[in-house]
PDB file of C-alpha atoms in Angstrom:
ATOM      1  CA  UNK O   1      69.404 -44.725  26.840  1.00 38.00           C
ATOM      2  CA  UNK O   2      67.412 -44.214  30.060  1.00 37.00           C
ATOM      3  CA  UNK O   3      64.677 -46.622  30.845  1.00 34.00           C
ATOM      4  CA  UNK O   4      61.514 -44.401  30.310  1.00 37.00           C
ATOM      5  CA  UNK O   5      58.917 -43.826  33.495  1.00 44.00           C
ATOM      6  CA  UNK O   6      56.696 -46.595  34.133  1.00 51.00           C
ATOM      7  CA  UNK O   7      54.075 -44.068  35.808  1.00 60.00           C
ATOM      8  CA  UNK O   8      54.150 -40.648  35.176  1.00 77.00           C
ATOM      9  CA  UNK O   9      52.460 -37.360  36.576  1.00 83.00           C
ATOM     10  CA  UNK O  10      49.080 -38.273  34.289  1.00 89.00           C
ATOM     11  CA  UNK O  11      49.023 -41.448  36.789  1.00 90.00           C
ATOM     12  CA  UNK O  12      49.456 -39.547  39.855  1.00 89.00           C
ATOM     13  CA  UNK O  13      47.717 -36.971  39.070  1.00 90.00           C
ATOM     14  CA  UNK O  14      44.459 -39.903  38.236  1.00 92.00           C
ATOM     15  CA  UNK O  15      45.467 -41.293  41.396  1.00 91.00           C
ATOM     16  CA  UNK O  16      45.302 -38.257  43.623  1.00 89.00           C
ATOM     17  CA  UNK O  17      41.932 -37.311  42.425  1.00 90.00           C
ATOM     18  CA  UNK O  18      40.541 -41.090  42.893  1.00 91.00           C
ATOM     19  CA  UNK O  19      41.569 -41.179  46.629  1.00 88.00           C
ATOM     20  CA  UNK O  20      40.570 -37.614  47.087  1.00 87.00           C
ATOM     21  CA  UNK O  21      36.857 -38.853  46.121  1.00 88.00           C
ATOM     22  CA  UNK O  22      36.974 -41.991  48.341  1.00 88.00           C
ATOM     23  CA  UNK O  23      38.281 -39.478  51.155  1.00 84.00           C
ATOM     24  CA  UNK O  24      35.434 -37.323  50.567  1.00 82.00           C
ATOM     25  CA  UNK O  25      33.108 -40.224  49.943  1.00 84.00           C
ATOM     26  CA  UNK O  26      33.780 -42.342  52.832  1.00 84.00           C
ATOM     27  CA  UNK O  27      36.661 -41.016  55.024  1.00 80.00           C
ATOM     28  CA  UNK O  28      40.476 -42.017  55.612  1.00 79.00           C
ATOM     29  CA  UNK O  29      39.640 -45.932  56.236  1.00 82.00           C
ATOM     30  CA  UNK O  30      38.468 -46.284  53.046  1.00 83.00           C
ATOM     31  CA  UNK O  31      41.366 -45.216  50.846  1.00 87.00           C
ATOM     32  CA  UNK O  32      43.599 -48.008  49.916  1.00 88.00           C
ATOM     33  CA  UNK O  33      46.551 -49.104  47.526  1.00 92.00           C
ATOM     34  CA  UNK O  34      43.709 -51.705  46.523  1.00 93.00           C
ATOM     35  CA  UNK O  35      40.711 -49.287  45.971  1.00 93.00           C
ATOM     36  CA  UNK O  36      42.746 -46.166  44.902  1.00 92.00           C
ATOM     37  CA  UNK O  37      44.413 -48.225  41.538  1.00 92.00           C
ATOM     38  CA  UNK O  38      41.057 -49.698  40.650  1.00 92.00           C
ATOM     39  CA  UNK O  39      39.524 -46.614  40.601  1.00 91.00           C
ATOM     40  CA  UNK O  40      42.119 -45.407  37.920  1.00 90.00           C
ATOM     41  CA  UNK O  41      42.336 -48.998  36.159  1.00 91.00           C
ATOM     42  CA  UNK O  42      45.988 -49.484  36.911  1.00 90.00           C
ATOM     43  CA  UNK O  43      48.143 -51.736  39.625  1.00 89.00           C
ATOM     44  CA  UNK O  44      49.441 -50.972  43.187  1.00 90.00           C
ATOM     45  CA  UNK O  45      52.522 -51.715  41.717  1.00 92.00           C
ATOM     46  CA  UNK O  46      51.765 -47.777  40.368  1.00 91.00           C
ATOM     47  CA  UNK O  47      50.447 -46.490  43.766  1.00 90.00           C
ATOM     48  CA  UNK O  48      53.629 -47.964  45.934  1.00 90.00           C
ATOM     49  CA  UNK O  49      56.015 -46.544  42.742  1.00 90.00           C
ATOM     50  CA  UNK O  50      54.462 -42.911  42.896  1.00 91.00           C
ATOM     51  CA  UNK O  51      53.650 -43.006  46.836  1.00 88.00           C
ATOM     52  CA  UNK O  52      55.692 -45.462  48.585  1.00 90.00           C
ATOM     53  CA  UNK O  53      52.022 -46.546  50.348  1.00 90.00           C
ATOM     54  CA  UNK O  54      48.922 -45.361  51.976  1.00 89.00           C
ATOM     55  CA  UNK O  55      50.340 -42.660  53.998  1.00 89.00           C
ATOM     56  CA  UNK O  56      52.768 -41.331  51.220  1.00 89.00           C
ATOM     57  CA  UNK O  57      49.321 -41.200  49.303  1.00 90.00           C
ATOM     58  CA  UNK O  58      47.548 -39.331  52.182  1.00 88.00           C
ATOM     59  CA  UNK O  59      50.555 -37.138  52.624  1.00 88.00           C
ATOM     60  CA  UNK O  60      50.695 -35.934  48.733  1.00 90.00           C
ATOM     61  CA  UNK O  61      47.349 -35.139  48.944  1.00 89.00           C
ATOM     62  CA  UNK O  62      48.294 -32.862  51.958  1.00 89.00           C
ATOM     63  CA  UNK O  63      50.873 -31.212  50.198  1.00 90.00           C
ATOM     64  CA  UNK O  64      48.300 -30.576  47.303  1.00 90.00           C
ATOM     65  CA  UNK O  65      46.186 -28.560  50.154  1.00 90.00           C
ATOM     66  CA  UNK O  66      48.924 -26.396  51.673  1.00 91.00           C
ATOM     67  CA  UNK O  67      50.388 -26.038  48.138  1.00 94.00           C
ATOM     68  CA  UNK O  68      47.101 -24.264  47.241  1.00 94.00           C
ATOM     69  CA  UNK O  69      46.798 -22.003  50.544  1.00 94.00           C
ATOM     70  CA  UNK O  70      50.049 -20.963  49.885  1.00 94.00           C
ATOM     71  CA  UNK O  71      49.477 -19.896  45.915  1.00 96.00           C
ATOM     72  CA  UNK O  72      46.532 -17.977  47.416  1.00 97.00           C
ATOM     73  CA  UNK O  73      47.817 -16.225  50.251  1.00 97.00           C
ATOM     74  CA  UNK O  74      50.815 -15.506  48.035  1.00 96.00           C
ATOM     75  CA  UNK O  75      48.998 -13.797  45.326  1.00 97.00           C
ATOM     76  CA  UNK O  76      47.328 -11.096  47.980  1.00 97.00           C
ATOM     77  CA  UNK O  77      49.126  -7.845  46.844  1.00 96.00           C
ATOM     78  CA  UNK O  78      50.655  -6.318  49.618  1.00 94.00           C
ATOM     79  CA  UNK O  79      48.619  -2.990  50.902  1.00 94.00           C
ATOM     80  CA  UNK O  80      49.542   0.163  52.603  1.00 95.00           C
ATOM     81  CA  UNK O  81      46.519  -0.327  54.663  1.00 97.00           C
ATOM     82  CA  UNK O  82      47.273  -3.715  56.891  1.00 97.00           C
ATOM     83  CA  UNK O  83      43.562  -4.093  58.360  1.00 97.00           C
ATOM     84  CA  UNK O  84      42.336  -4.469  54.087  1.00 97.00           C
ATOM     85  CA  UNK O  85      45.034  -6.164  54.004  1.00 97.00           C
ATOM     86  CA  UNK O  86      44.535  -9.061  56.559  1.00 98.00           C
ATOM     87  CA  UNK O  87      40.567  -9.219  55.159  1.00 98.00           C
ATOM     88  CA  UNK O  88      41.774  -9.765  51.494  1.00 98.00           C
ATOM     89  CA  UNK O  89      44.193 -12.808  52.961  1.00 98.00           C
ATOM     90  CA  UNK O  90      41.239 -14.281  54.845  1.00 98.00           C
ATOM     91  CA  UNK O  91      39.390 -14.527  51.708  1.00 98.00           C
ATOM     92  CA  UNK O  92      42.348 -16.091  50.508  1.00 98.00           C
ATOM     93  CA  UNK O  93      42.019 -18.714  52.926  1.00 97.00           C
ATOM     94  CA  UNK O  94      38.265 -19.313  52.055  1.00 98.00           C
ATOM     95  CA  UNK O  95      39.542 -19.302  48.368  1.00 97.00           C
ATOM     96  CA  UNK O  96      41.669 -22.398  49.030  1.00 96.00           C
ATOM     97  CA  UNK O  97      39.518 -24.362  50.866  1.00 96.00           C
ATOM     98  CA  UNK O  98      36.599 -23.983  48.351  1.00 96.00           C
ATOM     99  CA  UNK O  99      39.274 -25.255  46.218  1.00 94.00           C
ATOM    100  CA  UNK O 100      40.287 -28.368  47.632  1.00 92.00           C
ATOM    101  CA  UNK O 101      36.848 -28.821  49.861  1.00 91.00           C
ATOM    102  CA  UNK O 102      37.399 -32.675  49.754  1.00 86.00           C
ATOM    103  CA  UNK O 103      40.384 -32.593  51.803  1.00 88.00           C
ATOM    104  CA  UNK O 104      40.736 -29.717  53.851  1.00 89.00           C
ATOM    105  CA  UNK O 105      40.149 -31.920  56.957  1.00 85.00           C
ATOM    106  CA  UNK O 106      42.689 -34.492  55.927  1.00 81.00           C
ATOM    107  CA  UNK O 107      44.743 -31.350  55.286  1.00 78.00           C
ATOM    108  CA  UNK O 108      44.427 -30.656  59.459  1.00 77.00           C
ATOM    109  CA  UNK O 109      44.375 -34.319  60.258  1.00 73.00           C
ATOM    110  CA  UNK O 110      47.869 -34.529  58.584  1.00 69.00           C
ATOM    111  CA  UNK O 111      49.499 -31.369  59.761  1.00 68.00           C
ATOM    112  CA  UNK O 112      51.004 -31.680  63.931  1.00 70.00           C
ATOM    113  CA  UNK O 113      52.461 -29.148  66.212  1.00 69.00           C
ATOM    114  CA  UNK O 114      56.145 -29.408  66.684  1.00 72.00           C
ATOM    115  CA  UNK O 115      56.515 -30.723  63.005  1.00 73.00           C
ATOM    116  CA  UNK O 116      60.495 -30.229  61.586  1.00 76.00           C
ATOM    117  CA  UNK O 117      60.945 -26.851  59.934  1.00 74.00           C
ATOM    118  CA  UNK O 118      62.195 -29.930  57.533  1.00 82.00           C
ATOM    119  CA  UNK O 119      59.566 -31.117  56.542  1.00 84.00           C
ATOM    120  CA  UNK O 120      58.385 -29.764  53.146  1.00 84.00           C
ATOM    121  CA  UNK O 121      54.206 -30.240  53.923  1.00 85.00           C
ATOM    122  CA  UNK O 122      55.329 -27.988  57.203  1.00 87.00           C
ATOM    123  CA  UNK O 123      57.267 -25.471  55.473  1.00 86.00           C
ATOM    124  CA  UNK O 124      54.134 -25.176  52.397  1.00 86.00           C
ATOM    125  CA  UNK O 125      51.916 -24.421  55.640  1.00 86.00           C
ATOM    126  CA  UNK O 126      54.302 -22.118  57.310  1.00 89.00           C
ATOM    127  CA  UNK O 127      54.650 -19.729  54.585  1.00 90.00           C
ATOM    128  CA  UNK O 128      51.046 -19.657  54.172  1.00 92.00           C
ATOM    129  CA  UNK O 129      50.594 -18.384  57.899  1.00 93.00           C
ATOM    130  CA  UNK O 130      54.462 -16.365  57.774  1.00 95.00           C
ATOM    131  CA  UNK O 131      52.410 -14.442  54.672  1.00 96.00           C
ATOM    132  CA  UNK O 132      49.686 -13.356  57.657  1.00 97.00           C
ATOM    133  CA  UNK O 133      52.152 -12.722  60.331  1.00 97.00           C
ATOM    134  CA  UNK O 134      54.680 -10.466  57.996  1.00 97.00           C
ATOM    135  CA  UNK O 135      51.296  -8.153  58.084  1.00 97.00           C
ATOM    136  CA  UNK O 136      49.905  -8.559  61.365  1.00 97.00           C
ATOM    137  CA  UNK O 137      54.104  -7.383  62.349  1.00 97.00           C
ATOM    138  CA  UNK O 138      53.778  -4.284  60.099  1.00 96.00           C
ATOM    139  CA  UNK O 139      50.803  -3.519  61.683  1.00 97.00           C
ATOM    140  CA  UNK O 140      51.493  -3.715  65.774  1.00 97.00           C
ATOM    141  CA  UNK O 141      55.176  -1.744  64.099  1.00 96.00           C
ATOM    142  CA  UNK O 142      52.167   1.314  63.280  1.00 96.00           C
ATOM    143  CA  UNK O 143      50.088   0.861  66.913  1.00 96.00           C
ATOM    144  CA  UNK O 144      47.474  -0.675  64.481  1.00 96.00           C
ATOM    145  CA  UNK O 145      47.011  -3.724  67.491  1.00 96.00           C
ATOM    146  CA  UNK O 146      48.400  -2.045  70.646  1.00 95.00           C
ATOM    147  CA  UNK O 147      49.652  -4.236  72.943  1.00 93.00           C
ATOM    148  CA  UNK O 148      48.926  -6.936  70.951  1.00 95.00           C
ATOM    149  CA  UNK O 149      51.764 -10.002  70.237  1.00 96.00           C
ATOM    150  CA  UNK O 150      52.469 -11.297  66.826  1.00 96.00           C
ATOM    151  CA  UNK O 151      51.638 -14.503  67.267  1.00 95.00           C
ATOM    152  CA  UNK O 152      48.621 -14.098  69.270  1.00 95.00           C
ATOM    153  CA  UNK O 153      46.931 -11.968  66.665  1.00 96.00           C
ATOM    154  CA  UNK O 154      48.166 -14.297  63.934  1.00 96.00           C
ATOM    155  CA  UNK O 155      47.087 -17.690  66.078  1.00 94.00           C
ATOM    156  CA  UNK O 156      43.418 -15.351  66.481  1.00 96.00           C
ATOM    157  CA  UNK O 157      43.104 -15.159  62.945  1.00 97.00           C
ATOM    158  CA  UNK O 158      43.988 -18.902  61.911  1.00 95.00           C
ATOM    159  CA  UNK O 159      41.415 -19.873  64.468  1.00 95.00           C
ATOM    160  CA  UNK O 160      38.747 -17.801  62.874  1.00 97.00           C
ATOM    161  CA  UNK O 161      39.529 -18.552  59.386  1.00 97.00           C
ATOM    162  CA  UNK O 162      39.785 -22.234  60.175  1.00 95.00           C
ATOM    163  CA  UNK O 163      36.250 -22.240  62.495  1.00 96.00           C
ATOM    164  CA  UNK O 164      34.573 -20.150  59.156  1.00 98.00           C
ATOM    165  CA  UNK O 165      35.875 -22.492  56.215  1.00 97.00           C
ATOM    166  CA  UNK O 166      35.021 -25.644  58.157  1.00 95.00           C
ATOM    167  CA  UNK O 167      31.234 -24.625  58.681  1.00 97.00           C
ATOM    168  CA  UNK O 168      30.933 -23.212  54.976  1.00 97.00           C
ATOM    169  CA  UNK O 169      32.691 -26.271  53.663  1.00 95.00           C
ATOM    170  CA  UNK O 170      29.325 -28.530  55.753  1.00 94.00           C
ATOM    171  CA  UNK O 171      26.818 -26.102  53.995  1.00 95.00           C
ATOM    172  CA  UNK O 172      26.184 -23.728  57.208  1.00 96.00           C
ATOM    173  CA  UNK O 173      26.948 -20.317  56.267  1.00 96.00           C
ATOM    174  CA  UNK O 174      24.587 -20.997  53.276  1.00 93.00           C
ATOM    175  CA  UNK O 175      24.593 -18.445  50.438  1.00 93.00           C
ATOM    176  CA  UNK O 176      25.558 -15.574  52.959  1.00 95.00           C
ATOM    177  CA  UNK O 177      28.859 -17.485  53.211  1.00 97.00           C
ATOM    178  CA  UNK O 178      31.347 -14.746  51.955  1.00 96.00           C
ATOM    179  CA  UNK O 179      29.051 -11.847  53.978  1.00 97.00           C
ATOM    180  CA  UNK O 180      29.504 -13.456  56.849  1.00 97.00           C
ATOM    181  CA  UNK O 181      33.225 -14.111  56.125  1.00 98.00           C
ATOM    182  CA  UNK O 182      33.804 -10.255  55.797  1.00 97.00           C
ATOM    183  CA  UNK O 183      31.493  -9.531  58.664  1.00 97.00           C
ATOM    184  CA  UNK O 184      33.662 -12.002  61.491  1.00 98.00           C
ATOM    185  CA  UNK O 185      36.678 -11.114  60.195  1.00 98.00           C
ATOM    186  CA  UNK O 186      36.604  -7.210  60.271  1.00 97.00           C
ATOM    187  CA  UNK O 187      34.533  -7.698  63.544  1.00 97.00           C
ATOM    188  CA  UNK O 188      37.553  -9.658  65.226  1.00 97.00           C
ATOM    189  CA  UNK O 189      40.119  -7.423  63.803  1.00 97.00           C
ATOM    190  CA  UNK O 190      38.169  -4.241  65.065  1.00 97.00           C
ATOM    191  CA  UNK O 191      38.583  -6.262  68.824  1.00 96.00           C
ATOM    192  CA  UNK O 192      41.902  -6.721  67.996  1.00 96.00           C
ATOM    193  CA  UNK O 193      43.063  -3.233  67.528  1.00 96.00           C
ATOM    194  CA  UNK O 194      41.041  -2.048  70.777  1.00 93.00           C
ATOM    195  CA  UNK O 195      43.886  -1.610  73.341  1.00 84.00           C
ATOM    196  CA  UNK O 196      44.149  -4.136  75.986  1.00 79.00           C
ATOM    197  CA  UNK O 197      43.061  -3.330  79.456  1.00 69.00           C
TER     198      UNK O 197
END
């Protein structure tokens, strides 16, 4: 018979949320193998057997972020109208990081340019942003964004989206958050489909 699991996904699980708060409490330096088990009232033995260390810790809790933006973006039902389209999936963005507010700046901290197509916290965050880009191609395919490039458009949006859920997550945007949302996002996709020039 197999030897049974010394610390299973109600552990992890315990342990994710403790470091999340310490994250959110006090920033990166303060999560540790140390801090994180005492929270939960178990051993770094459990922390290094779920996480390997520190960084394995930080990483999962990555994952748990882009994991989440990509359940959201993925449930946006496609549209035969792109520009609705492209608003509902920036809402879906918002939607995720209201989520996981706690670590939506680790989330950026963690994720690099360059990083392997290998890598499975790159591939969770590039089929988040492949979900935008599949529209924003069958759009510029209909003239919607003349002379516009895929990418640009697509790198446009992620800079918007990102700039708006990192002010409403410190409490700017204040109870007009989703107006404002809507209002930026159809403004900057009404300047995107003005022809260049």
């Amino acid at each position: 018979m197999g030897r049974p699991k010394e610390h299973g996904a109600q552990t992890r699980a315990a342990l994710l949320t403790a470091a999340a708060e310490l994250l959110h409490a006090e920033g990166p330096g303060a999560v540790s193998v140390r801090r994180v088990a005492a929270a939960v009232g178990t051993s770094t033995r459990a922390v290094y057997s779920l996480f390997d260390d520190k960084d394995g810790l930080l990483r999962a809790l990555s994952i748990e972020v882009a994991e989440t933006m990509r359940r959201h973006h993925e449930a946006v039902p496609a549209s035969d109208d792109p520009i609705a389209e492209i608003v509902e999936l920036a809402l879906a963005y918002r939607a995720a990081a209201l989520e996981k507010p706690k670590l939506y700046d680790l989330f950026f901290g963690t994720v690099r340019p360059g990083a392997s197509q290998a890598d499975p916290l790159f591939a969770l965050v590039y089929r988040s942003f492949e979900r935008v880009l599949s529209v924003v191609r069958r759009a510029i395919a209909e003239g919607v964004f003349p002379g516009r490039a895929e990418l640009e458009v697509g790198l446009n949006l992620f800079a918007l989206v990102h700039g708006l859920a990192s002010l409403e997550l410190r409490g700017v945007l204040g109870g007009e958050a989703e107006k404002i949302w809507r209002q930026s996002v159809t403004a900057t996709l009404t300047g995107l489909r003005q022809a260049l020039g």
